[in-house]
Amino acid sequence: MYAIIYKADGFPVCQQVAGVSPDPVVTWSTEAAAKAFIVKKGGDADFQPVQLTDEAMDRIAQAMGCAVEQMMFEPYPS
């Protein structure tokens, strides 16, 4: 799985869900799909896809200000 994060601070693209905190991290099944989404939205300069490894999930949780165990994931499209 891949997440899309802001290059500047590593914060991921999330889906807002009422009553759920932190917001679920949106995921793509392949790097190509994540890159295609970035390009389609014109976000090449600001966003990058990141494979969800243990290390990457730790960095994303830190950027979100939560424990990695609190993170939830939402596949795109949901």
Short mmCIF file of C-alpha atoms in Angstrom, two decimals:
data_model
loop_
_atom_site.label_atom_id
_atom_site.label_comp_id
_atom_site.label_asym_id
_atom_site.label_seq_id
_atom_site.Cartn_x
_atom_site.Cartn_y
_atom_site.Cartn_z
CA MET A 1 0.00 0.00 0.00
CA TYR A 2 1.03 3.58 -0.62
CA ALA A 3 0.09 6.84 1.05
CA ILE A 4 0.51 10.30 -0.41
CA ILE A 5 2.29 12.75 1.86
CA TYR A 6 3.16 16.45 1.74
CA LYS A 7 6.82 16.78 0.84
CA ALA A 8 7.26 19.69 3.26
CA ASP A 9 6.13 18.01 6.49
CA GLY A 10 5.27 14.37 5.75
CA PHE A 11 1.59 14.79 6.67
CA PRO A 12 -0.53 12.31 4.69
CA VAL A 13 -3.65 12.82 2.61
CA CYS A 14 -6.51 11.88 4.94
CA GLN A 15 -10.25 11.40 4.67
CA GLN A 16 -12.36 13.29 7.18
CA VAL A 17 -14.82 11.02 8.95
CA ALA A 18 -17.21 12.47 11.51
CA GLY A 19 -16.42 11.24 15.01
CA VAL A 20 -13.14 9.55 14.00
CA SER A 21 -9.81 10.91 15.16
CA PRO A 22 -7.22 10.95 13.78
CA ASP A 23 -8.61 11.09 10.25
CA PRO A 24 -7.98 7.85 8.30
CA VAL A 25 -4.96 7.92 5.97
CA VAL A 26 -5.99 7.40 2.35
CA THR A 27 -4.06 4.60 0.60
CA TRP A 28 -3.50 3.45 -2.96
CA SER A 29 -2.77 -0.14 -3.95
CA THR A 30 0.23 0.71 -6.14
CA GLU A 31 2.83 3.45 -6.45
CA ALA A 32 1.70 4.04 -10.05
CA ALA A 33 -1.88 4.66 -8.90
CA ALA A 34 -0.71 7.09 -6.22
CA LYS A 35 1.52 8.95 -8.69
CA ALA A 36 -1.31 9.12 -11.23
CA PHE A 37 -3.57 10.70 -8.59
CA ILE A 38 -0.89 13.29 -7.74
CA VAL A 39 -0.38 14.17 -11.40
CA LYS A 40 -4.13 14.35 -12.07
CA LYS A 41 -4.51 16.86 -9.21
CA GLY A 42 -1.45 18.90 -10.31
CA GLY A 43 0.35 18.23 -7.04
CA ASP A 44 3.76 17.08 -8.30
CA ALA A 45 5.59 19.90 -6.52
CA ASP A 46 3.92 19.37 -3.15
CA PHE A 47 3.16 15.64 -2.78
CA GLN A 48 4.92 12.28 -3.08
CA PRO A 49 3.83 8.65 -2.73
CA VAL A 50 5.35 6.64 0.12
CA GLN A 51 5.23 2.88 0.55
CA LEU A 52 3.71 2.00 3.92
CA THR A 53 6.61 0.30 5.65
CA ASP A 54 6.99 0.23 9.44
CA GLU A 55 9.45 3.13 9.24
CA ALA A 56 7.19 5.21 6.98
CA MET A 57 4.19 4.59 9.24
CA ASP A 58 6.22 5.79 12.25
CA ARG A 59 7.10 9.01 10.38
CA ILE A 60 3.48 9.55 9.28
CA ALA A 61 2.19 9.02 12.84
CA GLN A 62 4.74 11.53 14.11
CA ALA A 63 3.64 14.08 11.49
CA MET A 64 0.00 13.49 12.49
CA GLY A 65 0.82 13.78 16.19
CA CYS A 66 -0.56 10.38 17.14
CA ALA A 67 0.62 6.90 18.02
CA VAL A 68 1.06 4.56 15.06
CA GLU A 69 -1.48 2.20 16.68
CA GLN A 70 -4.14 4.92 16.41
CA MET A 71 -3.81 5.29 12.64
CA MET A 72 -6.55 3.94 10.42
CA PHE A 73 -6.38 3.48 6.66
CA GLU A 74 -8.95 4.05 3.94
CA PRO A 75 -8.32 2.66 0.43
CA TYR A 76 -8.88 5.00 -2.52
CA PRO A 77 -11.47 5.10 -3.91
CA SER A 78 -13.53 4.31 -0.89
#
